mmCIF file of C-alpha atoms in Angstrom:
data_model
loop_
_atom_site.group_PDB
_atom_site.id
_atom_site.type_symbol
_atom_site.label_atom_id
_atom_site.label_comp_id
_atom_site.label_asym_id
_atom_site.label_seq_id
_atom_site.Cartn_x
_atom_site.Cartn_y
_atom_site.Cartn_z
ATOM 1 C CA MET A 1367 -17.368 4.737 -11.425
ATOM 2 C CA GLU A 1368 -15.219 6.381 -13.904
ATOM 3 C CA LYS A 1369 -12.096 4.634 -15.040
ATOM 4 C CA HIS A 1370 -9.514 6.741 -17.102
ATOM 5 C CA TYR A 1371 -6.024 6.422 -18.613
ATOM 6 C CA LEU A 1372 -3.106 8.796 -18.715
ATOM 7 C CA LYS A 1373 -0.316 8.274 -21.183
ATOM 8 C CA ILE A 1374 3.068 9.600 -20.632
ATOM 9 C CA SER A 1375 5.629 9.372 -23.410
ATOM 10 C CA SER A 1376 8.629 9.031 -21.150
ATOM 11 C CA PHE A 1377 8.937 8.717 -17.412
ATOM 12 C CA PRO A 1378 12.408 8.998 -15.597
ATOM 13 C CA LEU A 1379 12.900 6.272 -12.983
ATOM 14 C CA GLU A 1380 15.080 6.692 -9.823
ATOM 15 C CA SER A 1381 17.506 4.247 -11.251
ATOM 16 C CA GLY A 1382 18.209 6.620 -14.164
ATOM 17 C CA ILE A 1383 16.269 4.564 -16.763
ATOM 18 C CA LEU A 1384 13.775 6.328 -18.983
ATOM 19 C CA LEU A 1385 10.624 4.256 -19.229
ATOM 20 C CA LYS A 1386 8.858 4.946 -22.516
ATOM 21 C CA ASN A 1387 5.139 4.921 -23.302
ATOM 22 C CA VAL A 1388 3.900 4.761 -19.757
ATOM 23 C CA GLU A 1389 0.105 4.274 -19.182
ATOM 24 C CA VAL A 1390 -1.649 4.935 -15.926
ATOM 25 C CA GLU A 1391 -5.080 3.620 -14.976
ATOM 26 C CA TYR A 1392 -7.046 5.541 -12.410
ATOM 27 C CA HIS A 1393 -10.571 5.795 -10.971
ATOM 28 C CA LEU A 1394 -12.397 9.029 -10.193
ATOM 29 C CA TYR A 1395 -15.520 9.299 -8.129
ATOM 30 C CA GLY A 1396 -17.552 12.480 -7.358
ATOM 31 C CA LYS A 1397 -17.043 16.009 -8.649
ATOM 32 C CA LYS A 1398 -13.831 17.770 -8.917
ATOM 33 C CA SER A 1399 -15.461 20.999 -7.728
ATOM 34 C CA SER A 1400 -15.639 19.489 -4.262
ATOM 35 C CA ASN A 1401 -13.223 21.086 -1.857
ATOM 36 C CA LYS A 1402 -12.486 17.701 -0.366
ATOM 37 C CA THR A 1403 -10.309 15.826 -2.676
ATOM 38 C CA ILE A 1404 -9.302 12.445 -1.251
ATOM 39 C CA TRP A 1405 -6.386 10.655 -2.852
ATOM 40 C CA ILE A 1406 -6.036 6.991 -1.975
ATOM 41 C CA CYS A 1407 -2.886 5.003 -2.549
ATOM 42 C CA HIS A 1408 -3.460 1.245 -2.773
ATOM 43 C CA ALA A 1409 -1.551 -1.629 -1.367
ATOM 44 C CA LEU A 1410 0.432 -4.467 -3.010
ATOM 45 C CA THR A 1411 -2.083 -6.483 -5.057
ATOM 46 C CA ALA A 1412 -5.000 -4.089 -5.085
ATOM 47 C CA ASN A 1413 -6.243 -1.882 -7.964
ATOM 48 C CA SER A 1414 -7.390 1.661 -8.616
ATOM 49 C CA ASP A 1415 -10.935 0.950 -7.576
ATOM 50 C CA PRO A 1416 -11.013 1.365 -3.800
ATOM 51 C CA PHE A 1417 -14.835 0.875 -3.864
ATOM 52 C CA GLU A 1418 -14.046 -2.756 -4.585
ATOM 53 C CA TRP A 1419 -11.288 -3.564 -2.079
ATOM 54 C CA TRP A 1420 -12.059 -0.981 0.754
ATOM 55 C CA PRO A 1421 -15.861 -1.055 1.143
ATOM 56 C CA ASN A 1422 -17.479 0.867 3.977
ATOM 57 C CA ILE A 1423 -14.459 3.149 4.008
ATOM 58 C CA CYS A 1424 -15.101 3.981 0.384
ATOM 59 C CA GLY A 1425 -18.350 3.606 -1.426
ATOM 60 C CA ASN A 1426 -21.648 5.220 -2.372
ATOM 61 C CA SER A 1427 -22.639 4.912 1.274
ATOM 62 C CA GLY A 1428 -19.177 4.717 2.715
ATOM 63 C CA PHE A 1429 -17.175 7.179 4.847
ATOM 64 C CA TYR A 1430 -15.514 8.496 1.679
ATOM 65 C CA ASN A 1431 -18.438 8.736 -0.787
ATOM 66 C CA PRO A 1432 -18.779 10.600 -4.119
ATOM 67 C CA LYS A 1433 -21.563 12.854 -2.787
ATOM 68 C CA ASP A 1434 -19.317 14.572 -0.338
ATOM 69 C CA HIS A 1435 -15.750 13.953 -1.849
ATOM 70 C CA PHE A 1436 -13.731 13.897 -5.028
ATOM 71 C CA ILE A 1437 -12.005 10.560 -4.764
ATOM 72 C CA VAL A 1438 -8.876 9.645 -6.824
ATOM 73 C CA CYS A 1439 -7.081 6.325 -6.887
ATOM 74 C CA ALA A 1440 -4.371 5.334 -9.330
ATOM 75 C CA ASN A 1441 -3.069 1.942 -10.131
ATOM 76 C CA ILE A 1442 0.641 1.854 -9.280
ATOM 77 C CA LEU A 1443 3.535 1.455 -11.626
ATOM 78 C CA GLY A 1444 4.487 -2.328 -12.004
ATOM 79 C CA SER A 1445 0.981 -3.646 -11.386
ATOM 80 C CA CYS A 1446 -1.121 -5.805 -13.688
ATOM 81 C CA TYR A 1447 -4.401 -3.766 -13.398
ATOM 82 C CA GLY A 1448 -3.859 -1.221 -16.190
ATOM 83 C CA THR A 1449 -0.818 0.751 -15.429
ATOM 84 C CA THR A 1450 2.467 -0.119 -17.179
ATOM 85 C CA GLY A 1451 3.977 -3.198 -15.744
ATOM 86 C CA PRO A 1452 5.816 -6.472 -16.563
ATOM 87 C CA LEU A 1453 3.055 -7.624 -18.985
ATOM 88 C CA SER A 1454 3.311 -4.302 -20.983
ATOM 89 C CA LYS A 1455 5.401 -4.048 -24.150
ATOM 90 C CA ASP A 1456 8.752 -2.297 -24.363
ATOM 91 C CA GLU A 1457 9.956 0.096 -27.192
ATOM 92 C CA ASN A 1458 10.486 -2.877 -29.518
ATOM 93 C CA GLY A 1459 7.059 -4.335 -28.963
ATOM 94 C CA ASP A 1460 8.168 -7.179 -26.787
ATOM 95 C CA VAL A 1461 6.541 -8.005 -23.379
ATOM 96 C CA TYR A 1462 8.903 -7.255 -20.525
ATOM 97 C CA PHE A 1463 8.076 -10.183 -18.270
ATOM 98 C CA ASP A 1464 11.033 -10.653 -15.809
ATOM 99 C CA GLU A 1465 12.954 -7.979 -17.604
ATOM 100 C CA PHE A 1466 10.917 -5.120 -16.406
ATOM 101 C CA PRO A 1467 13.217 -2.341 -14.876
ATOM 102 C CA THR A 1468 13.601 -1.984 -11.128
ATOM 103 C CA ILE A 1469 11.220 0.616 -9.708
ATOM 104 C CA THR A 1470 10.951 2.108 -6.421
ATOM 105 C CA ILE A 1471 8.305 3.596 -4.078
ATOM 106 C CA ARG A 1472 9.683 7.061 -4.922
ATOM 107 C CA ASP A 1473 9.081 6.259 -8.571
ATOM 108 C CA MET A 1474 5.401 5.422 -7.781
ATOM 109 C CA ALA A 1475 5.039 8.739 -5.861
ATOM 110 C CA ASN A 1476 6.525 10.621 -8.801
ATOM 111 C CA LEU A 1477 4.083 8.950 -11.101
ATOM 112 C CA HIS A 1478 1.193 10.055 -8.784
ATOM 113 C CA GLU A 1479 2.447 13.532 -8.984
ATOM 114 C CA GLN A 1480 2.343 13.457 -12.806
ATOM 115 C CA LEU A 1481 -1.237 12.405 -12.604
ATOM 116 C CA ARG A 1482 -2.044 15.172 -10.183
ATOM 117 C CA LEU A 1483 -0.641 17.822 -12.499
ATOM 118 C CA HIS A 1484 -2.541 16.290 -15.367
ATOM 119 C CA LEU A 1485 -5.752 16.487 -13.432
ATOM 120 C CA GLN A 1486 -4.935 20.093 -12.282
ATOM 121 C CA ILE A 1487 -5.465 19.442 -8.694
ATOM 122 C CA ASP A 1488 -3.767 22.094 -6.701
ATOM 123 C CA SER A 1489 -4.649 20.936 -3.193
ATOM 124 C CA ILE A 1490 -5.528 17.526 -1.693
ATOM 125 C CA HIS A 1491 -7.729 17.533 1.395
ATOM 126 C CA THR A 1492 -6.451 14.074 2.445
ATOM 127 C CA LEU A 1493 -3.833 11.699 1.280
ATOM 128 C CA ILE A 1494 -4.397 8.191 2.573
ATOM 129 C CA GLY A 1495 -2.762 4.769 2.210
ATOM 130 C CA ALA A 1496 -2.087 1.622 4.094
ATOM 131 C CA SER A 1497 0.885 -0.852 3.883
ATOM 132 C CA LEU A 1498 2.606 -0.320 0.582
ATOM 133 C CA GLY A 1499 0.016 2.432 -0.046
ATOM 134 C CA GLY A 1500 1.104 4.139 3.121
ATOM 135 C CA GLN A 1501 4.700 3.949 1.830
ATOM 136 C CA GLN A 1502 3.649 5.763 -1.282
ATOM 137 C CA ALA A 1503 1.592 8.347 0.560
ATOM 138 C CA LEU A 1504 4.534 9.046 2.996
ATOM 139 C CA GLU A 1505 7.037 9.420 0.151
ATOM 140 C CA TRP A 1506 4.717 11.713 -1.850
ATOM 141 C CA ALA A 1507 4.026 13.890 1.210
ATOM 142 C CA ILE A 1508 7.752 14.425 1.498
ATOM 143 C CA LEU A 1509 8.217 15.178 -2.163
ATOM 144 C CA GLN A 1510 5.347 17.656 -2.349
ATOM 145 C CA PRO A 1511 4.775 18.926 1.155
ATOM 146 C CA LYS A 1512 2.665 21.917 0.257
ATOM 147 C CA VAL A 1513 0.129 19.911 -1.765
ATOM 148 C CA PHE A 1514 -1.483 18.068 1.147
ATOM 149 C CA GLU A 1515 -3.691 19.294 3.941
ATOM 150 C CA ARG A 1516 -3.908 15.934 5.780
ATOM 151 C CA LEU A 1517 -2.120 12.617 5.713
ATOM 152 C CA ILE A 1518 -3.296 9.409 7.013
ATOM 153 C CA LEU A 1519 -0.842 6.529 7.381
ATOM 154 C CA ILE A 1520 -2.182 3.179 8.355
ATOM 155 C CA ALA A 1521 0.012 0.052 9.109
ATOM 156 C CA THR A 1522 3.103 1.457 7.344
ATOM 157 C CA ASN A 1523 6.804 2.575 7.960
ATOM 158 C CA ALA A 1524 9.505 4.918 6.965
ATOM 159 C CA ARG A 1525 11.757 2.214 5.746
ATOM 160 C CA HIS A 1526 11.034 -1.352 4.831
ATOM 161 C CA SER A 1527 12.543 -3.553 7.570
ATOM 162 C CA PRO A 1528 14.892 -6.512 7.168
ATOM 163 C CA TYR A 1529 12.114 -8.660 8.480
ATOM 164 C CA GLY A 1530 9.829 -7.331 5.777
ATOM 165 C CA ILE A 1531 12.573 -7.776 3.076
ATOM 166 C CA ALA A 1532 13.249 -11.253 4.255
ATOM 167 C CA PHE A 1533 9.618 -12.209 3.857
ATOM 168 C CA ASN A 1534 9.488 -10.747 0.389
ATOM 169 C CA GLU A 1535 12.740 -12.511 -0.696
ATOM 170 C CA SER A 1536 11.285 -15.876 0.487
ATOM 171 C CA GLN A 1537 8.276 -15.208 -1.649
ATOM 172 C CA ARG A 1538 10.427 -14.475 -4.659
ATOM 173 C CA LEU A 1539 12.602 -17.621 -4.140
ATOM 174 C CA ALA A 1540 9.204 -19.638 -4.127
ATOM 175 C CA ILE A 1541 8.278 -18.007 -7.528
ATOM 176 C CA GLU A 1542 11.768 -18.281 -9.049
ATOM 177 C CA ALA A 1543 11.830 -22.038 -7.930
ATOM 178 C CA ASP A 1544 8.846 -22.488 -10.446
ATOM 179 C CA THR A 1545 10.865 -22.956 -13.767
ATOM 180 C CA THR A 1546 7.869 -21.639 -15.746
ATOM 181 C CA TYR A 1547 8.699 -18.163 -14.423
ATOM 182 C CA TYR A 1548 11.459 -18.067 -17.021
ATOM 183 C CA SER A 1549 9.174 -19.217 -19.928
ATOM 184 C CA LYS A 1550 8.079 -15.624 -20.496
ATOM 185 C CA THR A 1551 4.438 -16.522 -20.751
ATOM 186 C CA ILE A 1552 1.432 -14.748 -19.218
ATOM 187 C CA ASN A 1553 0.999 -17.635 -16.738
ATOM 188 C CA GLY A 1554 4.661 -18.086 -16.089
ATOM 189 C CA GLY A 1555 5.421 -18.729 -12.359
ATOM 190 C CA ARG A 1556 1.834 -19.486 -11.411
ATOM 191 C CA SER A 1557 2.506 -22.413 -9.074
ATOM 192 C CA GLY A 1558 5.328 -20.286 -7.475
ATOM 193 C CA LEU A 1559 3.039 -17.337 -6.984
ATOM 194 C CA ILE A 1560 0.558 -19.690 -5.195
ATOM 195 C CA ALA A 1561 3.331 -20.744 -2.862
ATOM 196 C CA ALA A 1562 4.544 -17.162 -2.459
ATOM 197 C CA ARG A 1563 1.053 -15.985 -1.396
ATOM 198 C CA SER A 1564 0.886 -18.754 1.208
ATOM 199 C CA ILE A 1565 4.267 -17.491 2.669
ATOM 200 C CA ALA A 1566 2.940 -13.893 2.566
ATOM 201 C CA LEU A 1567 -0.197 -14.762 4.518
ATOM 202 C CA LEU A 1568 1.864 -15.806 7.583
ATOM 203 C CA SER A 1569 3.108 -12.239 7.741
ATOM 204 C CA TYR A 1570 -0.276 -10.700 7.089
ATOM 205 C CA ARG A 1571 -2.139 -12.509 9.849
ATOM 206 C CA SER A 1572 -1.216 -13.536 13.443
ATOM 207 C CA TYR A 1573 -1.185 -16.711 15.643
ATOM 208 C CA ASN A 1574 -4.496 -15.647 17.177
ATOM 209 C CA GLY A 1575 -6.004 -14.785 13.842
ATOM 210 C CA TYR A 1576 -5.379 -18.404 12.640
ATOM 211 C CA LEU A 1577 -6.583 -19.862 15.942
ATOM 212 C CA TYR A 1578 -9.795 -17.783 15.697
ATOM 213 C CA THR A 1579 -10.645 -18.734 12.063
ATOM 214 C CA GLN A 1580 -8.853 -22.022 11.330
ATOM 215 C CA GLU A 1581 -8.864 -24.003 14.617
ATOM 216 C CA GLU A 1582 -10.182 -27.526 14.231
ATOM 217 C CA SER A 1583 -13.154 -28.822 16.294
ATOM 218 C CA ASP A 1584 -12.679 -32.456 15.188
ATOM 219 C CA PHE A 1585 -9.771 -33.735 17.530
ATOM 220 C CA ASP A 1586 -9.470 -36.959 15.515
ATOM 221 C CA LYS A 1587 -8.491 -35.252 12.253
ATOM 222 C CA ILE A 1588 -5.122 -36.330 10.807
ATOM 223 C CA ASN A 1589 -5.335 -34.576 7.328
ATOM 224 C CA GLN A 1590 -7.356 -32.079 5.385
ATOM 225 C CA PHE A 1591 -6.772 -29.386 8.014
ATOM 226 C CA LYS A 1592 -8.702 -26.134 7.618
ATOM 227 C CA ALA A 1593 -5.484 -23.998 7.893
ATOM 228 C CA ALA A 1594 -3.821 -26.006 5.157
ATOM 229 C CA HIS A 1595 -6.819 -25.591 2.961
ATOM 230 C CA TYR A 1596 -7.058 -21.868 3.609
ATOM 231 C CA GLN A 1597 -3.330 -21.334 2.548
ATOM 232 C CA ARG A 1598 -3.925 -23.157 -0.792
ATOM 233 C CA TYR A 1599 -7.238 -21.446 -1.392
ATOM 234 C CA GLN A 1600 -5.702 -18.001 -0.839
ATOM 235 C CA GLY A 1601 -2.786 -18.834 -3.105
ATOM 236 C CA VAL A 1602 -4.928 -19.898 -6.015
ATOM 237 C CA LYS A 1603 -7.199 -16.865 -5.439
ATOM 238 C CA LEU A 1604 -4.383 -14.512 -5.891
ATOM 239 C CA ALA A 1605 -2.813 -16.504 -8.879
ATOM 240 C CA ASP A 1606 -6.233 -16.282 -10.614
ATOM 241 C CA ARG A 1607 -6.225 -12.563 -10.584
ATOM 242 C CA PHE A 1608 -2.579 -11.510 -10.503
ATOM 243 C CA ASN A 1609 0.680 -12.511 -12.172
ATOM 244 C CA ALA A 1610 4.115 -13.602 -10.848
ATOM 245 C CA TYR A 1611 6.064 -10.967 -12.738
ATOM 246 C CA SER A 1612 4.121 -8.040 -11.202
ATOM 247 C CA TYR A 1613 4.335 -9.711 -7.839
ATOM 248 C CA VAL A 1614 8.236 -9.968 -8.145
ATOM 249 C CA THR A 1615 8.424 -6.275 -9.363
ATOM 250 C CA LEU A 1616 6.330 -4.890 -6.630
ATOM 251 C CA THR A 1617 7.859 -6.795 -3.720
ATOM 252 C CA LYS A 1618 11.232 -5.596 -4.889
ATOM 253 C CA ALA A 1619 9.862 -2.072 -5.007
ATOM 254 C CA MET A 1620 8.606 -2.403 -1.447
ATOM 255 C CA ASP A 1621 12.217 -3.426 -0.393
ATOM 256 C CA THR A 1622 13.552 -0.092 -1.761
ATOM 257 C CA HIS A 1623 11.297 1.951 0.596
ATOM 258 C CA ASN A 1624 13.424 4.229 2.668
ATOM 259 C CA VAL A 1625 12.536 7.952 2.889
ATOM 260 C CA ALA A 1626 15.958 8.827 4.170
ATOM 261 C CA ARG A 1627 17.642 7.750 0.976
ATOM 262 C CA GLY A 1628 19.468 10.839 -0.484
ATOM 263 C CA ARG A 1629 17.941 13.080 2.265
ATOM 264 C CA GLY A 1630 20.553 12.839 5.031
ATOM 265 C CA SER A 1631 18.438 11.329 7.763
ATOM 266 C CA PHE A 1632 14.974 10.157 8.649
ATOM 267 C CA SER A 1633 14.353 13.130 10.920
ATOM 268 C CA ILE A 1634 15.225 15.517 7.952
ATOM 269 C CA ALA A 1635 12.959 13.550 5.522
ATOM 270 C CA LEU A 1636 10.037 13.270 7.817
ATOM 271 C CA GLY A 1637 10.571 16.847 8.994
ATOM 272 C CA ARG A 1638 9.466 18.073 5.416
ATOM 273 C CA ILE A 1639 5.887 16.872 5.980
ATOM 274 C CA GLN A 1640 3.557 19.798 6.438
ATOM 275 C CA ALA A 1641 0.314 17.948 6.440
ATOM 276 C CA LYS A 1642 -1.589 17.396 9.669
ATOM 277 C CA THR A 1643 -1.040 13.510 10.070
ATOM 278 C CA LEU A 1644 -2.808 10.585 11.486
ATOM 279 C CA ILE A 1645 -0.811 7.396 12.148
ATOM 280 C CA ILE A 1646 -2.657 4.226 12.791
ATOM 281 C CA GLY A 1647 -0.977 0.898 13.882
ATOM 282 C CA ILE A 1648 -2.466 -2.523 14.472
ATOM 283 C CA THR A 1649 -1.487 -4.194 17.735
ATOM 284 C CA SER A 1650 -0.987 -7.705 16.149
ATOM 285 C CA ASP A 1651 0.772 -6.563 13.098
ATOM 286 C CA GLN A 1652 3.944 -8.548 12.741
ATOM 287 C CA LEU A 1653 4.990 -7.258 9.280
ATOM 288 C CA PHE A 1654 4.613 -3.513 10.245
ATOM 289 C CA PRO A 1655 4.783 -3.579 14.049
ATOM 290 C CA ILE A 1656 3.637 -0.664 16.215
ATOM 291 C CA SER A 1657 7.259 0.332 16.794
ATOM 292 C CA GLU A 1658 7.371 1.439 13.109
ATOM 293 C CA GLN A 1659 4.256 3.673 13.467
ATOM 294 C CA LEU A 1660 5.579 5.141 16.727
ATOM 295 C CA PHE A 1661 8.753 6.118 14.817
ATOM 296 C CA LEU A 1662 6.647 8.023 12.298
ATOM 297 C CA TYR A 1663 4.712 9.682 15.047
ATOM 298 C CA ARG A 1664 7.908 10.782 16.860
ATOM 299 C CA ASN A 1665 9.362 12.205 13.659
ATOM 300 C CA ILE A 1666 6.328 13.886 12.032
ATOM 301 C CA GLU A 1667 5.817 17.118 13.904
ATOM 302 C CA ASP A 1668 2.058 17.688 13.601
ATOM 303 C CA SER A 1669 0.853 14.088 14.050
ATOM 304 C CA GLU A 1670 -1.563 11.954 16.000
ATOM 305 C CA PHE A 1671 -1.081 8.332 16.816
ATOM 306 C CA ARG A 1672 -3.742 5.683 17.285
ATOM 307 C CA THR A 1673 -3.873 1.955 17.525
ATOM 308 C CA ILE A 1674 -6.414 -0.665 16.474
ATOM 309 C CA ASN A 1675 -6.727 -3.866 18.800
ATOM 310 C CA SER A 1676 -7.180 -6.676 16.318
ATOM 311 C CA SER A 1677 -6.350 -10.451 16.042
ATOM 312 C CA PHE A 1678 -6.002 -10.195 12.264
ATOM 313 C CA GLY A 1679 -2.504 -8.745 12.021
ATOM 314 C CA HIS A 1680 -1.569 -6.606 9.170
ATOM 315 C CA ASP A 1681 -4.726 -7.482 7.268
ATOM 316 C CA GLY A 1682 -6.557 -5.532 10.011
ATOM 317 C CA PHE A 1683 -6.301 -2.523 7.718
ATOM 318 C CA LEU A 1684 -8.704 -4.322 5.227
ATOM 319 C CA ILE A 1685 -10.906 -5.868 7.970
ATOM 320 C CA GLU A 1686 -11.253 -3.401 10.963
ATOM 321 C CA TYR A 1687 -13.073 -0.678 8.911
ATOM 322 C CA GLU A 1688 -15.265 0.390 11.896
ATOM 323 C CA ALA A 1689 -12.117 1.253 14.021
ATOM 324 C CA ILE A 1690 -10.410 2.985 11.097
ATOM 325 C CA ILE A 1691 -13.428 5.056 10.333
ATOM 326 C CA GLU A 1692 -13.755 6.075 13.924
ATOM 327 C CA HIS A 1693 -10.158 7.088 14.170
ATOM 328 C CA ILE A 1694 -10.374 8.964 10.922
ATOM 329 C CA SER A 1695 -13.609 10.797 12.032
ATOM 330 C CA ASN A 1696 -12.064 11.809 15.365
ATOM 331 C CA PHE A 1697 -8.999 13.011 13.575
ATOM 332 C CA TYR A 1698 -11.011 15.453 11.401
ATOM 333 C CA GLN A 1699 -12.713 16.804 14.449
ATOM 334 C CA LEU A 1700 -9.374 17.753 16.202
ATOM 335 C CA ASP A 1701 -8.338 21.316 16.374
ATOM 336 C CA SER A 1702 -5.727 21.566 13.777
ATOM 337 C CA SER A 1703 -4.032 24.397 15.580
ATOM 338 C CA LYS A 1704 -3.100 22.222 18.593
ATOM 339 C CA LYS A 1705 0.257 20.499 18.789
ATOM 340 C CA ASN A 1706 1.125 17.571 20.842
ATOM 341 C CA ILE A 1707 3.569 19.030 23.436
ATOM 342 C CA LEU A 1708 4.068 15.590 25.061
ATOM 343 C CA LYS A 1709 5.533 14.082 21.984
ATOM 344 C CA PRO A 1710 8.944 12.416 22.711
ATOM 345 C CA PRO A 1711 12.033 13.992 20.991
ATOM 346 C CA PHE A 1712 13.160 13.143 17.526
ATOM 347 C CA GLN A 1713 15.213 10.082 17.184
ATOM 348 C CA GLU A 1714 16.749 7.961 14.477
ATOM 349 C CA TYR A 1715 15.191 4.728 13.190
ATOM 350 C CA LEU A 1716 14.138 1.974 15.555
ATOM 351 C CA PHE A 1717 13.043 -1.463 14.765
ATOM 352 C CA THR A 1718 11.747 -2.111 18.492
ATOM 353 C CA ALA A 1719 9.675 -0.003 20.529
#
């Protein structure tokens, strides 16, 4: 494992603000001489070490391994795992906290591009991301269509939906209801973050997922339910490793995701993608439903669409590694010269199938 840092004196945000003294933490695995550069974009609360949060898919014995691939993953702007974010200091030496500027998914993609240029990587064999990571990958593939040979998008979309924005706002309301959030301290908003994570889990999992893992066998129980304990446990678990300020910043960034912004239409934006693309959806995903991946499939010309049958909802992208590996492996084996002539005609954005 090799952890590195890139320092950028000034970085222009989509909002017009010039962010000064930006630092990017990133991990490299394998040798750059490999002709198989794999760039991984991580999701909301992950970090730049995919060997840690995506085992089996990435690892010394994983599908993407440093023996066969040169693997790059950068921590995203606004996070708390090494890249500039709300707990960083501004030009005056003061910690940003809740005054960190608004960032977008497009800003994250542009920062990835700065790192790519710094690393002098001309071509990327595969750009892959799931959830918010898939939003970054999609935006970057539109911004720099000639760089990527293959694009893999898992449980993601072309625009964050009203449903997703509503869930994010509910989480932020929980954080802001914790008055310590405005105290401008490292642990500000901790209790609110615990509640926010509990709300988020309801969108990450499914009815059957909870039934499968949290159902009670004791019919006489009237308190201390497994599902209630699970919600609290997951909330504390996140609060122990993350912070409320980054969480608010990143959920707001997710809300901005809209590849058609400034490009005229979704079909025009997605029509810029030149990479051969694999799109994977999870059947029980309530947060990023199958209809959103079907939309990508219909609007990205050279694309394949696959589904994963799972009871674990959106979190299936972290859990169903065997199915993901199978789909990716089959994707690599396809004849890249073949087009899907049965693909439905392009159409504007749909929220339902």
